[in-house]
Amino acid sequence: MRIGIVGTGRIGSFHAAALSRHPQAGSLVLADADPARAARLAERLGATAAPAVDQVFTWGVDALVVACATAGHPELVVRAVRAGLPVFCEKPLAPDLAGTLAVLREVESLGGTLQVGFMRRFDAGYRTARELVRSGALGRLHTVRTMTADPAPPPAGYLPGSGGLFRDCLVHDFDMVRWVTGREVVRVYATGSDAGPPQFRAAGDVDTGAAVLTLTDGTLVTCTGTRCNGAGYDVRMELAGELDQVSAGLDDRTPIASTEPHGPPPASRPWTGFLERFGPAYQAELAAFVRLVRGEGENPCDGREALAALRIAEACETSRRERREVTLDAVPGGPTTPAARAGGS
């Protein structure tokens, strides 16, 4: 098997390294807007560097991994599908909802294979939480709380094209809400604060946000996120039912301290970022992609699943901006596929 990878920045380099170690991934062809960067990574991994993206296609690959800047995702995904290649694309599929819908129409009209990168579906803690919810071990689920807290803001130049806190960051939480609970979101109310670093105000974004989601069965969900969590990288999901409650993401590296006299000690090595925290999950999702390409596994997160999470983020952004409740049926792109069918891998 020969896999092409477009984009050799932080996440693309991580994916390339993971695939280079996979016993069934075969050889890699790397390309980047900066050919020298692709060449350096290729030399380090024993891969082949292409002078431009076109050569990734003309030299012949069996699948494509898209890990470049977001603006390049739509064209590359469509090009790969038109070439008959299975494609893995880091989220998002496109910079906006309209672009995402256009890509999905093309993929579906051609019967293409598309896996989107929502790595939390492969995290051990989230998978166990899902199993407990689905088995009934927690009883009737009444409350869900999620948190995504970055230790420091991204570069100011990243913000204007990021889509904002809800689309860029909390979209992972929205995916987990559906995937873990097996329920859909019917309405949201969201708000945010830009009281932190000035680059957020300049970009029309917020550094901290919160959303209340109501699920189809009445379960209430609160999702909070911030770009300014100096204690470290903190990603958690708490699920409370009538019989029990559990938390994913709570361990001896969670960057939170108890004020109780006999509480657990603060983390001595708090998580520093998403690649460290979710490294094994990223590797597992690429292993799932290899199985998908080989015809040995189901698609753990297709384009419609990614669209469902994005529609929730769109509703939250509209709610924040317009200061009102938004129902999901008012967001283009529905109805979505049932969350219950997305079993992971």
mmCIF file with all atom_site columns, N, CA and C in Angstrom, residues 161-211:
data_model
loop_
_atom_site.group_PDB
_atom_site.id
_atom_site.type_symbol
_atom_site.label_atom_id
_atom_site.label_alt_id
_atom_site.label_comp_id
_atom_site.label_asym_id
_atom_site.label_entity_id
_atom_site.label_seq_id
_atom_site.pdbx_PDB_ins_code
_atom_site.Cartn_x
_atom_site.Cartn_y
_atom_site.Cartn_z
_atom_site.occupancy
_atom_site.B_iso_or_equiv
_atom_site.pdbx_formal_charge
_atom_site.auth_seq_id
_atom_site.auth_comp_id
_atom_site.auth_asym_id
_atom_site.auth_atom_id
_atom_site.pdbx_PDB_model_num
ATOM 1   N N  . GLY A 1 161 ? -9.257  32.710 10.254 1.00 0.00 ? 161 GLY A N  1
ATOM 2   C CA . GLY A 1 161 ? -9.698  31.618 9.397  1.00 0.00 ? 161 GLY A CA 1
ATOM 3   C C  . GLY A 1 161 ? -10.062 30.351 10.129 1.00 0.00 ? 161 GLY A C  1
ATOM 4   N N  . SER A 1 162 ? -10.099 30.404 11.453 1.00 0.00 ? 162 SER A N  1
ATOM 5   C CA . SER A 1 162 ? -10.323 29.183 12.236 1.00 0.00 ? 162 SER A CA 1
ATOM 6   C C  . SER A 1 162 ? -11.776 28.750 12.298 1.00 0.00 ? 162 SER A C  1
ATOM 7   N N  . GLY A 1 163 ? -12.692 29.698 12.077 1.00 0.00 ? 163 GLY A N  1
ATOM 8   C CA . GLY A 1 163 ? -14.108 29.393 12.240 1.00 0.00 ? 163 GLY A CA 1
ATOM 9   C C  . GLY A 1 163 ? -14.644 29.747 13.604 1.00 0.00 ? 163 GLY A C  1
ATOM 10  N N  . GLY A 1 164 ? -13.746 30.074 14.540 1.00 0.00 ? 164 GLY A N  1
ATOM 11  C CA . GLY A 1 164 ? -14.194 30.459 15.872 1.00 0.00 ? 164 GLY A CA 1
ATOM 12  C C  . GLY A 1 164 ? -14.160 29.309 16.860 1.00 0.00 ? 164 GLY A C  1
ATOM 13  N N  . LEU A 1 165 ? -14.315 29.637 18.115 1.00 0.00 ? 165 LEU A N  1
ATOM 14  C CA . LEU A 1 165 ? -14.161 28.674 19.204 1.00 0.00 ? 165 LEU A CA 1
ATOM 15  C C  . LEU A 1 165 ? -15.088 27.474 19.063 1.00 0.00 ? 165 LEU A C  1
ATOM 16  N N  . PHE A 1 166 ? -16.349 27.696 18.717 1.00 0.00 ? 166 PHE A N  1
ATOM 17  C CA . PHE A 1 166 ? -17.300 26.592 18.667 1.00 0.00 ? 166 PHE A CA 1
ATOM 18  C C  . PHE A 1 166 ? -17.025 25.662 17.485 1.00 0.00 ? 166 PHE A C  1
ATOM 19  N N  . ARG A 1 167 ? -16.695 26.226 16.322 1.00 0.00 ? 167 ARG A N  1
ATOM 20  C CA . ARG A 1 167 ? -16.453 25.396 15.143 1.00 0.00 ? 167 ARG A CA 1
ATOM 21  C C  . ARG A 1 167 ? -15.082 24.726 15.184 1.00 0.00 ? 167 ARG A C  1
ATOM 22  N N  . ASP A 1 168 ? -14.091 25.416 15.700 1.00 0.00 ? 168 ASP A N  1
ATOM 23  C CA . ASP A 1 168 ? -12.717 24.924 15.649 1.00 0.00 ? 168 ASP A CA 1
ATOM 24  C C  . ASP A 1 168 ? -12.359 24.042 16.831 1.00 0.00 ? 168 ASP A C  1
ATOM 25  N N  . CYS A 1 169 ? -12.870 24.360 17.989 1.00 0.00 ? 169 CYS A N  1
ATOM 26  C CA . CYS A 1 169 ? -12.442 23.707 19.232 1.00 0.00 ? 169 CYS A CA 1
ATOM 27  C C  . CYS A 1 169 ? -13.545 22.816 19.820 1.00 0.00 ? 169 CYS A C  1
ATOM 28  N N  . LEU A 1 170 ? -14.686 23.413 20.143 1.00 0.00 ? 170 LEU A N  1
ATOM 29  C CA . LEU A 1 170 ? -15.745 22.658 20.811 1.00 0.00 ? 170 LEU A CA 1
ATOM 30  C C  . LEU A 1 170 ? -16.467 21.690 19.886 1.00 0.00 ? 170 LEU A C  1
ATOM 31  N N  . VAL A 1 171 ? -16.181 21.739 18.585 1.00 0.00 ? 171 VAL A N  1
ATOM 32  C CA . VAL A 1 171 ? -16.800 20.773 17.675 1.00 0.00 ? 171 VAL A CA 1
ATOM 33  C C  . VAL A 1 171 ? -16.444 19.345 18.080 1.00 0.00 ? 171 VAL A C  1
ATOM 34  N N  . HIS A 1 172 ? -15.267 19.152 18.684 1.00 0.00 ? 172 HIS A N  1
ATOM 35  C CA . HIS A 1 172 ? -14.901 17.818 19.177 1.00 0.00 ? 172 HIS A CA 1
ATOM 36  C C  . HIS A 1 172 ? -15.822 17.388 20.315 1.00 0.00 ? 172 HIS A C  1
ATOM 37  N N  . ASP A 1 173 ? -16.168 18.308 21.197 1.00 0.00 ? 173 ASP A N  1
ATOM 38  C CA . ASP A 1 173 ? -17.093 17.994 22.290 1.00 0.00 ? 173 ASP A CA 1
ATOM 39  C C  . ASP A 1 173 ? -18.471 17.644 21.731 1.00 0.00 ? 173 ASP A C  1
ATOM 40  N N  . PHE A 1 174 ? -18.907 18.398 20.722 1.00 0.00 ? 174 PHE A N  1
ATOM 41  C CA . PHE A 1 174 ? -20.212 18.132 20.129 1.00 0.00 ? 174 PHE A CA 1
ATOM 42  C C  . PHE A 1 174 ? -20.244 16.747 19.479 1.00 0.00 ? 174 PHE A C  1
ATOM 43  N N  . ASP A 1 175 ? -19.142 16.365 18.849 1.00 0.00 ? 175 ASP A N  1
ATOM 44  C CA . ASP A 1 175 ? -19.062 15.014 18.287 1.00 0.00 ? 175 ASP A CA 1
ATOM 45  C C  . ASP A 1 175 ? -19.153 13.965 19.381 1.00 0.00 ? 175 ASP A C  1
ATOM 46  N N  . MET A 1 176 ? -18.483 14.212 20.512 1.00 0.00 ? 176 MET A N  1
ATOM 47  C CA . MET A 1 176 ? -18.530 13.249 21.601 1.00 0.00 ? 176 MET A CA 1
ATOM 48  C C  . MET A 1 176 ? -19.907 13.158 22.240 1.00 0.00 ? 176 MET A C  1
ATOM 49  N N  . VAL A 1 177 ? -20.601 14.267 22.320 1.00 0.00 ? 177 VAL A N  1
ATOM 50  C CA . VAL A 1 177 ? -21.949 14.230 22.886 1.00 0.00 ? 177 VAL A CA 1
ATOM 51  C C  . VAL A 1 177 ? -22.816 13.251 22.089 1.00 0.00 ? 177 VAL A C  1
ATOM 52  N N  . ARG A 1 178 ? -22.773 13.346 20.774 1.00 0.00 ? 178 ARG A N  1
ATOM 53  C CA . ARG A 1 178 ? -23.568 12.446 19.939 1.00 0.00 ? 178 ARG A CA 1
ATOM 54  C C  . ARG A 1 178 ? -23.056 11.011 20.029 1.00 0.00 ? 178 ARG A C  1
ATOM 55  N N  . TRP A 1 179 ? -21.730 10.864 19.912 1.00 0.00 ? 179 TRP A N  1
ATOM 56  C CA . TRP A 1 179 ? -21.147 9.528  19.812 1.00 0.00 ? 179 TRP A CA 1
ATOM 57  C C  . TRP A 1 179 ? -21.283 8.745  21.112 1.00 0.00 ? 179 TRP A C  1
ATOM 58  N N  . VAL A 1 180 ? -21.091 9.404  22.225 1.00 0.00 ? 180 VAL A N  1
ATOM 59  C CA . VAL A 1 180 ? -21.172 8.715  23.516 1.00 0.00 ? 180 VAL A CA 1
ATOM 60  C C  . VAL A 1 180 ? -22.619 8.425  23.905 1.00 0.00 ? 180 VAL A C  1
ATOM 61  N N  . THR A 1 181 ? -23.496 9.405  23.745 1.00 0.00 ? 181 THR A N  1
ATOM 62  C CA . THR A 1 181 ? -24.873 9.229  24.224 1.00 0.00 ? 181 THR A CA 1
ATOM 63  C C  . THR A 1 181 ? -25.781 8.512  23.235 1.00 0.00 ? 181 THR A C  1
ATOM 64  N N  . GLY A 1 182 ? -25.451 8.583  21.930 1.00 0.00 ? 182 GLY A N  1
ATOM 65  C CA . GLY A 1 182 ? -26.348 8.014  20.934 1.00 0.00 ? 182 GLY A CA 1
ATOM 66  C C  . GLY A 1 182 ? -27.578 8.860  20.684 1.00 0.00 ? 182 GLY A C  1
ATOM 67  N N  . ARG A 1 183 ? -27.548 10.103 21.130 1.00 0.00 ? 183 ARG A N  1
ATOM 68  C CA . ARG A 1 183 ? -28.684 11.004 20.975 1.00 0.00 ? 183 ARG A CA 1
ATOM 69  C C  . ARG A 1 183 ? -28.289 12.198 20.104 1.00 0.00 ? 183 ARG A C  1
ATOM 70  N N  . GLU A 1 184 ? -29.304 12.846 19.539 1.00 0.00 ? 184 GLU A N  1
ATOM 71  C CA . GLU A 1 184 ? -29.074 14.046 18.746 1.00 0.00 ? 184 GLU A CA 1
ATOM 72  C C  . GLU A 1 184 ? -29.379 15.293 19.569 1.00 0.00 ? 184 GLU A C  1
ATOM 73  N N  . VAL A 1 185 ? -28.794 16.407 19.184 1.00 0.00 ? 185 VAL A N  1
ATOM 74  C CA . VAL A 1 185 ? -29.075 17.701 19.791 1.00 0.00 ? 185 VAL A CA 1
ATOM 75  C C  . VAL A 1 185 ? -30.259 18.333 19.068 1.00 0.00 ? 185 VAL A C  1
ATOM 76  N N  . VAL A 1 186 ? -31.209 18.841 19.841 1.00 0.00 ? 186 VAL A N  1
ATOM 77  C CA . VAL A 1 186 ? -32.380 19.470 19.208 1.00 0.00 ? 186 VAL A CA 1
ATOM 78  C C  . VAL A 1 186 ? -32.357 20.988 19.302 1.00 0.00 ? 186 VAL A C  1
ATOM 79  N N  . ARG A 1 187 ? -31.727 21.538 20.344 1.00 0.00 ? 187 ARG A N  1
ATOM 80  C CA . ARG A 1 187 ? -31.645 22.996 20.453 1.00 0.00 ? 187 ARG A CA 1
ATOM 81  C C  . ARG A 1 187 ? -30.458 23.380 21.329 1.00 0.00 ? 187 ARG A C  1
ATOM 82  N N  . VAL A 1 188 ? -29.980 24.628 21.133 1.00 0.00 ? 188 VAL A N  1
ATOM 83  C CA . VAL A 1 188 ? -28.808 25.097 21.855 1.00 0.00 ? 188 VAL A CA 1
ATOM 84  C C  . VAL A 1 188 ? -29.017 26.541 22.281 1.00 0.00 ? 188 VAL A C  1
ATOM 85  N N  . TYR A 1 189 ? -28.295 26.901 23.345 1.00 0.00 ? 189 TYR A N  1
ATOM 86  C CA . TYR A 1 189 ? -28.135 28.315 23.701 1.00 0.00 ? 189 TYR A CA 1
ATOM 87  C C  . TYR A 1 189 ? -26.680 28.494 24.086 1.00 0.00 ? 189 TYR A C  1
ATOM 88  N N  . ALA A 1 190 ? -26.013 29.447 23.441 1.00 0.00 ? 190 ALA A N  1
ATOM 89  C CA . ALA A 1 190 ? -24.566 29.610 23.651 1.00 0.00 ? 190 ALA A CA 1
ATOM 90  C C  . ALA A 1 190 ? -24.218 31.069 23.880 1.00 0.00 ? 190 ALA A C  1
ATOM 91  N N  . THR A 1 191 ? -23.126 31.252 24.602 1.00 0.00 ? 191 THR A N  1
ATOM 92  C CA . THR A 1 191 ? -22.608 32.591 24.842 1.00 0.00 ? 191 THR A CA 1
ATOM 93  C C  . THR A 1 191 ? -21.089 32.523 24.888 1.00 0.00 ? 191 THR A C  1
ATOM 94  N N  . GLY A 1 192 ? -20.438 33.685 24.906 1.00 0.00 ? 192 GLY A N  1
ATOM 95  C CA . GLY A 1 192 ? -18.988 33.697 24.935 1.00 0.00 ? 192 GLY A CA 1
ATOM 96  C C  . GLY A 1 192 ? -18.445 34.997 25.483 1.00 0.00 ? 192 GLY A C  1
ATOM 97  N N  . SER A 1 193 ? -17.161 34.983 25.790 1.00 0.00 ? 193 SER A N  1
ATOM 98  C CA . SER A 1 193 ? -16.489 36.161 26.326 1.00 0.00 ? 193 SER A CA 1
ATOM 99  C C  . SER A 1 193 ? -15.204 36.416 25.541 1.00 0.00 ? 193 SER A C  1
ATOM 100 N N  . ASP A 1 194 ? -14.983 37.684 25.168 1.00 0.00 ? 194 ASP A N  1
ATOM 101 C CA . ASP A 1 194 ? -13.743 38.067 24.506 1.00 0.00 ? 194 ASP A CA 1
ATOM 102 C C  . ASP A 1 194 ? -12.909 38.970 25.411 1.00 0.00 ? 194 ASP A C  1
ATOM 103 N N  . ALA A 1 195 ? -13.040 38.754 26.728 1.00 0.00 ? 195 ALA A N  1
ATOM 104 C CA . ALA A 1 195 ? -12.368 39.628 27.697 1.00 0.00 ? 195 ALA A CA 1
ATOM 105 C C  . ALA A 1 195 ? -10.885 39.330 27.843 1.00 0.00 ? 195 ALA A C  1
ATOM 106 N N  . GLY A 1 196 ? -10.398 38.294 27.156 1.00 0.00 ? 196 GLY A N  1
ATOM 107 C CA . GLY A 1 196 ? -8.999  37.925 27.265 1.00 0.00 ? 196 GLY A CA 1
ATOM 108 C C  . GLY A 1 196 ? -8.117  38.659 26.279 1.00 0.00 ? 196 GLY A C  1
ATOM 109 N N  . PRO A 1 197 ? -7.171  37.963 25.659 1.00 0.00 ? 197 PRO A N  1
ATOM 110 C CA . PRO A 1 197 ? -6.229  38.613 24.735 1.00 0.00 ? 197 PRO A CA 1
ATOM 111 C C  . PRO A 1 197 ? -6.948  39.354 23.610 1.00 0.00 ? 197 PRO A C  1
ATOM 112 N N  . PRO A 1 198 ? -6.441  40.499 23.200 1.00 0.00 ? 198 PRO A N  1
ATOM 113 C CA . PRO A 1 198 ? -7.148  41.344 22.232 1.00 0.00 ? 198 PRO A CA 1
ATOM 114 C C  . PRO A 1 198 ? -7.292  40.734 20.846 1.00 0.00 ? 198 PRO A C  1
ATOM 115 N N  . GLN A 1 199 ? -6.471  39.743 20.494 1.00 0.00 ? 199 GLN A N  1
ATOM 116 C CA . GLN A 1 199 ? -6.572  39.190 19.141 1.00 0.00 ? 199 GLN A CA 1
ATOM 117 C C  . GLN A 1 199 ? -7.914  38.493 18.894 1.00 0.00 ? 199 GLN A C  1
ATOM 118 N N  . PHE A 1 200 ? -8.572  38.057 19.959 1.00 0.00 ? 200 PHE A N  1
ATOM 119 C CA . PHE A 1 200 ? -9.880  37.433 19.779 1.00 0.00 ? 200 PHE A CA 1
ATOM 120 C C  . PHE A 1 200 ? -10.924 38.468 19.366 1.00 0.00 ? 200 PHE A C  1
ATOM 121 N N  . ARG A 1 201 ? -10.908 39.604 20.018 1.00 0.00 ? 201 ARG A N  1
ATOM 122 C CA . ARG A 1 201 ? -11.839 40.671 19.644 1.00 0.00 ? 201 ARG A CA 1
ATOM 123 C C  . ARG A 1 201 ? -11.572 41.130 18.214 1.00 0.00 ? 201 ARG A C  1
ATOM 124 N N  . ALA A 1 202 ? -10.299 41.234 17.854 1.00 0.00 ? 202 ALA A N  1
ATOM 125 C CA . ALA A 1 202 ? -9.952  41.679 16.508 1.00 0.00 ? 202 ALA A CA 1
ATOM 126 C C  . ALA A 1 202 ? -10.450 40.702 15.443 1.00 0.00 ? 202 ALA A C  1
ATOM 127 N N  . ALA A 1 203 ? -10.508 39.414 15.800 1.00 0.00 ? 203 ALA A N  1
ATOM 128 C CA . ALA A 1 203 ? -10.945 38.390 14.851 1.00 0.00 ? 203 ALA A CA 1
ATOM 129 C C  . ALA A 1 203 ? -12.448 38.140 14.917 1.00 0.00 ? 203 ALA A C  1
ATOM 130 N N  . GLY A 1 204 ? -13.156 38.849 15.807 1.00 0.00 ? 204 GLY A N  1
ATOM 131 C CA . GLY A 1 204 ? -14.581 38.602 15.971 1.00 0.00 ? 204 GLY A CA 1
ATOM 132 C C  . GLY A 1 204 ? -14.876 37.280 16.649 1.00 0.00 ? 204 GLY A C  1
ATOM 133 N N  . ASP A 1 205 ? -13.908 36.789 17.392 1.00 0.00 ? 205 ASP A N  1
ATOM 134 C CA . ASP A 1 205 ? -14.020 35.496 18.066 1.00 0.00 ? 205 ASP A CA 1
ATOM 135 C C  . ASP A 1 205 ? -14.082 35.718 19.575 1.00 0.00 ? 205 ASP A C  1
ATOM 136 N N  . VAL A 1 206 ? -14.227 34.621 20.323 1.00 0.00 ? 206 VAL A N  1
ATOM 137 C CA . VAL A 1 206 ? -14.210 34.669 21.782 1.00 0.00 ? 206 VAL A CA 1
ATOM 138 C C  . VAL A 1 206 ? -13.131 33.721 22.288 1.00 0.00 ? 206 VAL A C  1
ATOM 139 N N  . ASP A 1 207 ? -12.543 34.046 23.429 1.00 0.00 ? 207 ASP A N  1
ATOM 140 C CA . ASP A 1 207 ? -11.527 33.162 23.998 1.00 0.00 ? 207 ASP A CA 1
ATOM 141 C C  . ASP A 1 207 ? -12.123 32.131 24.941 1.00 0.00 ? 207 ASP A C  1
ATOM 142 N N  . THR A 1 208 ? -13.362 32.382 25.383 1.00 0.00 ? 208 THR A N  1
ATOM 143 C CA . THR A 1 208 ? -14.050 31.476 26.303 1.00 0.00 ? 208 THR A CA 1
ATOM 144 C C  . THR A 1 208 ? -15.512 31.396 25.892 1.00 0.00 ? 208 THR A C  1
ATOM 145 N N  . GLY A 1 209 ? -16.065 30.190 25.923 1.00 0.00 ? 209 GLY A N  1
ATOM 146 C CA . GLY A 1 209 ? -17.458 30.033 25.520 1.00 0.00 ? 209 GLY A CA 1
ATOM 147 C C  . GLY A 1 209 ? -18.154 28.953 26.322 1.00 0.00 ? 209 GLY A C  1
ATOM 148 N N  . ALA A 1 210 ? -19.474 29.010 26.309 1.00 0.00 ? 210 ALA A N  1
ATOM 149 C CA . ALA A 1 210 ? -20.292 28.009 26.994 1.00 0.00 ? 210 ALA A CA 1
ATOM 150 C C  . ALA A 1 210 ? -21.569 27.798 26.206 1.00 0.00 ? 210 ALA A C  1
ATOM 151 N N  . ALA A 1 211 ? -22.054 26.559 26.197 1.00 0.00 ? 211 ALA A N  1
ATOM 152 C CA . ALA A 1 211 ? -23.291 26.238 25.489 1.00 0.00 ? 211 ALA A CA 1
ATOM 153 C C  . ALA A 1 211 ? -24.095 25.243 26.305 1.00 0.00 ? 211 ALA A C  1
#
